[in-house]
Amino acid sequence: MLKRLCISSVNLARGLTESFTYLNLAEVLGMLEYVGLNHGYGKVLGQGLTEKFASLDEWKQSWILDALQRDNDFSRTFANRIQKNLTYLSLQMRERIKGLAAKFPYLERSPLEKEKR
């Protein structure tokens, strides 16, 4: 039963990642709160949102970056994967991501730190 719930959460995260562009503020915030409660969901959502991050509205990007301030699977996965997409982001957004990596120790171990050097 627990395995089915985990698989269901992962599938939910995949589906929500695909429709993230169309979600309203309450739905976005709800998803980003839930990432701390479910490890598999957080990892899958972190992977998916790094691929879509550059195409999202500025306010959604901002909420995602705010969620990185919590130490969880979503934050670590997102921070490790966003590196290859930094070139598609504005200079301001790249600097904000680098600033988060410098501020939060669990993000410093990510490839974001390597770019700073």
PDB file of C-alpha atoms in Angstrom:
ATOM      1  CA  MET A   1       0.000   0.000   0.000  1.00  0.00           C
ATOM      2  CA  LEU A   2       2.785   2.446   0.910  1.00  0.00           C
ATOM      3  CA  LYS A   3       4.590   1.667  -2.339  1.00  0.00           C
ATOM      4  CA  ARG A   4       1.429   2.471  -4.305  1.00  0.00           C
ATOM      5  CA  LEU A   5       1.111   5.809  -2.490  1.00  0.00           C
ATOM      6  CA  CYS A   6       4.720   6.684  -3.339  1.00  0.00           C
ATOM      7  CA  ILE A   7       4.242   5.766  -6.995  1.00  0.00           C
ATOM      8  CA  SER A   8       1.010   7.741  -7.045  1.00  0.00           C
ATOM      9  CA  SER A   9       2.763  10.823  -5.612  1.00  0.00           C
ATOM     10  CA  VAL A  10       5.546  10.555  -8.180  1.00  0.00           C
ATOM     11  CA  ASN A  11       3.026  10.280 -11.019  1.00  0.00           C
ATOM     12  CA  LEU A  12       1.126  13.237  -9.582  1.00  0.00           C
ATOM     13  CA  ALA A  13       4.332  15.287  -9.508  1.00  0.00           C
ATOM     14  CA  ARG A  14       5.048  14.432 -13.155  1.00  0.00           C
ATOM     15  CA  GLY A  15       1.570  15.495 -14.207  1.00  0.00           C
ATOM     16  CA  LEU A  16       1.646  18.700 -12.190  1.00  0.00           C
ATOM     17  CA  THR A  17       5.061  19.563 -13.579  1.00  0.00           C
ATOM     18  CA  GLU A  18       3.636  19.374 -17.084  1.00  0.00           C
ATOM     19  CA  SER A  19       0.762  21.700 -16.186  1.00  0.00           C
ATOM     20  CA  PHE A  20       2.726  24.006 -13.859  1.00  0.00           C
ATOM     21  CA  THR A  21       2.513  26.867 -16.356  1.00  0.00           C
ATOM     22  CA  TYR A  22      -1.272  26.905 -16.016  1.00  0.00           C
ATOM     23  CA  LEU A  23      -1.543  26.692 -12.225  1.00  0.00           C
ATOM     24  CA  ASN A  24      -2.726  29.620 -10.147  1.00  0.00           C
ATOM     25  CA  LEU A  25      -0.877  31.029  -7.136  1.00  0.00           C
ATOM     26  CA  ALA A  26      -2.691  28.894  -4.547  1.00  0.00           C
ATOM     27  CA  GLU A  27      -1.958  25.712  -6.504  1.00  0.00           C
ATOM     28  CA  VAL A  28       1.717  26.623  -6.951  1.00  0.00           C
ATOM     29  CA  LEU A  29       2.111  27.371  -3.252  1.00  0.00           C
ATOM     30  CA  GLY A  30       0.339  24.150  -2.315  1.00  0.00           C
ATOM     31  CA  MET A  31       2.660  22.101  -4.510  1.00  0.00           C
ATOM     32  CA  LEU A  32       5.738  23.782  -3.110  1.00  0.00           C
ATOM     33  CA  GLU A  33       4.549  23.156   0.453  1.00  0.00           C
ATOM     34  CA  TYR A  34       3.904  19.481  -0.251  1.00  0.00           C
ATOM     35  CA  VAL A  35       7.463  18.861  -1.508  1.00  0.00           C
ATOM     36  CA  GLY A  36       8.676  18.826   2.080  1.00  0.00           C
ATOM     37  CA  LEU A  37       6.283  16.045   3.020  1.00  0.00           C
ATOM     38  CA  ASN A  38       6.986  13.560   0.235  1.00  0.00           C
ATOM     39  CA  HIS A  39      10.541  12.770  -0.882  1.00  0.00           C
ATOM     40  CA  GLY A  40       9.686  11.151  -4.220  1.00  0.00           C
ATOM     41  CA  TYR A  41       7.287  13.932  -5.110  1.00  0.00           C
ATOM     42  CA  GLY A  42       9.924  16.541  -4.257  1.00  0.00           C
ATOM     43  CA  LYS A  43      12.611  14.896  -6.386  1.00  0.00           C
ATOM     44  CA  VAL A  44      10.361  14.484  -9.423  1.00  0.00           C
ATOM     45  CA  LEU A  45       8.998  18.011  -9.140  1.00  0.00           C
ATOM     46  CA  GLY A  46      12.535  19.376  -8.727  1.00  0.00           C
ATOM     47  CA  GLN A  47      13.679  17.564 -11.864  1.00  0.00           C
ATOM     48  CA  GLY A  48      10.695  18.652 -13.909  1.00  0.00           C
ATOM     49  CA  LEU A  49      10.703  22.277 -12.844  1.00  0.00           C
ATOM     50  CA  THR A  50      14.368  22.749 -13.727  1.00  0.00           C
ATOM     51  CA  GLU A  51      13.478  21.864 -17.308  1.00  0.00           C
ATOM     52  CA  LYS A  52      10.560  24.318 -17.371  1.00  0.00           C
ATOM     53  CA  PHE A  53      12.019  27.027 -15.144  1.00  0.00           C
ATOM     54  CA  ALA A  54      13.200  29.400 -17.889  1.00  0.00           C
ATOM     55  CA  SER A  55       9.774  29.394 -19.549  1.00  0.00           C
ATOM     56  CA  LEU A  56       7.780  30.115 -16.377  1.00  0.00           C
ATOM     57  CA  ASP A  57       6.361  33.469 -15.352  1.00  0.00           C
ATOM     58  CA  GLU A  58       8.608  35.588 -13.185  1.00  0.00           C
ATOM     59  CA  TRP A  59       6.355  35.229 -10.124  1.00  0.00           C
ATOM     60  CA  LYS A  60       6.377  31.415 -10.423  1.00  0.00           C
ATOM     61  CA  GLN A  61      10.153  31.463 -10.739  1.00  0.00           C
ATOM     62  CA  SER A  62      10.292  33.609  -7.625  1.00  0.00           C
ATOM     63  CA  TRP A  63       8.097  31.223  -5.608  1.00  0.00           C
ATOM     64  CA  ILE A  64      10.216  28.268  -6.694  1.00  0.00           C
ATOM     65  CA  LEU A  65      13.376  30.052  -5.592  1.00  0.00           C
ATOM     66  CA  ASP A  66      11.737  30.915  -2.272  1.00  0.00           C
ATOM     67  CA  ALA A  67      11.030  27.194  -1.804  1.00  0.00           C
ATOM     68  CA  LEU A  68      14.761  26.487  -2.155  1.00  0.00           C
ATOM     69  CA  GLN A  69      15.246  28.060   1.246  1.00  0.00           C
ATOM     70  CA  ARG A  70      13.947  24.841   2.836  1.00  0.00           C
ATOM     71  CA  ASP A  71      16.292  21.870   3.082  1.00  0.00           C
ATOM     72  CA  ASN A  72      14.448  19.036   1.337  1.00  0.00           C
ATOM     73  CA  ASP A  73      14.714  16.736  -1.669  1.00  0.00           C
ATOM     74  CA  PHE A  74      13.073  19.294  -3.940  1.00  0.00           C
ATOM     75  CA  SER A  75      15.636  21.989  -3.075  1.00  0.00           C
ATOM     76  CA  ARG A  76      18.641  19.717  -3.495  1.00  0.00           C
ATOM     77  CA  THR A  77      17.359  18.185  -6.743  1.00  0.00           C
ATOM     78  CA  PHE A  78      16.434  21.545  -8.224  1.00  0.00           C
ATOM     79  CA  ALA A  79      19.754  23.140  -7.241  1.00  0.00           C
ATOM     80  CA  ASN A  80      21.747  20.262  -8.708  1.00  0.00           C
ATOM     81  CA  ARG A  81      19.865  20.245 -12.009  1.00  0.00           C
ATOM     82  CA  ILE A  82      19.346  23.959 -12.685  1.00  0.00           C
ATOM     83  CA  GLN A  83      23.044  24.371 -13.461  1.00  0.00           C
ATOM     84  CA  LYS A  84      22.691  23.200 -17.061  1.00  0.00           C
ATOM     85  CA  ASN A  85      19.811  25.642 -17.662  1.00  0.00           C
ATOM     86  CA  LEU A  86      21.404  28.784 -16.209  1.00  0.00           C
ATOM     87  CA  THR A  87      22.314  30.074 -19.660  1.00  0.00           C
ATOM     88  CA  TYR A  88      18.605  30.358 -20.485  1.00  0.00           C
ATOM     89  CA  LEU A  89      17.903  32.572 -17.472  1.00  0.00           C
ATOM     90  CA  SER A  90      18.236  36.302 -17.076  1.00  0.00           C
ATOM     91  CA  LEU A  91      21.357  37.637 -15.391  1.00  0.00           C
ATOM     92  CA  GLN A  92      19.227  38.761 -12.441  1.00  0.00           C
ATOM     93  CA  MET A  93      17.781  35.249 -11.975  1.00  0.00           C
ATOM     94  CA  ARG A  94      21.241  33.639 -12.258  1.00  0.00           C
ATOM     95  CA  GLU A  95      22.575  35.978  -9.580  1.00  0.00           C
ATOM     96  CA  ARG A  96      19.628  35.220  -7.322  1.00  0.00           C
ATOM     97  CA  ILE A  97      20.251  31.470  -7.670  1.00  0.00           C
ATOM     98  CA  LYS A  98      23.954  31.915  -6.953  1.00  0.00           C
ATOM     99  CA  GLY A  99      23.071  34.021  -3.908  1.00  0.00           C
ATOM    100  CA  LEU A 100      20.832  31.263  -2.577  1.00  0.00           C
ATOM    101  CA  ALA A 101      23.615  28.718  -3.063  1.00  0.00           C
ATOM    102  CA  ALA A 102      25.968  30.901  -1.045  1.00  0.00           C
ATOM    103  CA  LYS A 103      23.401  31.495   1.708  1.00  0.00           C
ATOM    104  CA  PHE A 104      22.103  27.971   2.320  1.00  0.00           C
ATOM    105  CA  PRO A 105      24.654  25.229   3.103  1.00  0.00           C
ATOM    106  CA  TYR A 106      22.638  22.363   1.621  1.00  0.00           C
ATOM    107  CA  LEU A 107      22.699  24.148  -1.764  1.00  0.00           C
ATOM    108  CA  GLU A 108      26.427  24.940  -1.594  1.00  0.00           C
ATOM    109  CA  ARG A 109      27.275  21.314  -2.281  1.00  0.00           C
ATOM    110  CA  SER A 110      25.497  21.595  -5.612  1.00  0.00           C
ATOM    111  CA  PRO A 111      27.100  22.464  -8.968  1.00  0.00           C
ATOM    112  CA  LEU A 112      25.904  26.047  -8.435  1.00  0.00           C
ATOM    113  CA  GLU A 113      28.909  26.566  -6.192  1.00  0.00           C
ATOM    114  CA  LYS A 114      31.309  25.501  -8.929  1.00  0.00           C
ATOM    115  CA  GLU A 115      30.150  28.294 -11.237  1.00  0.00           C
ATOM    116  CA  LYS A 116      30.965  30.898  -8.566  1.00  0.00           C
ATOM    117  CA  ARG A 117      34.659  30.020  -8.658  1.00  0.00           C
TER     118      ARG A 117
END
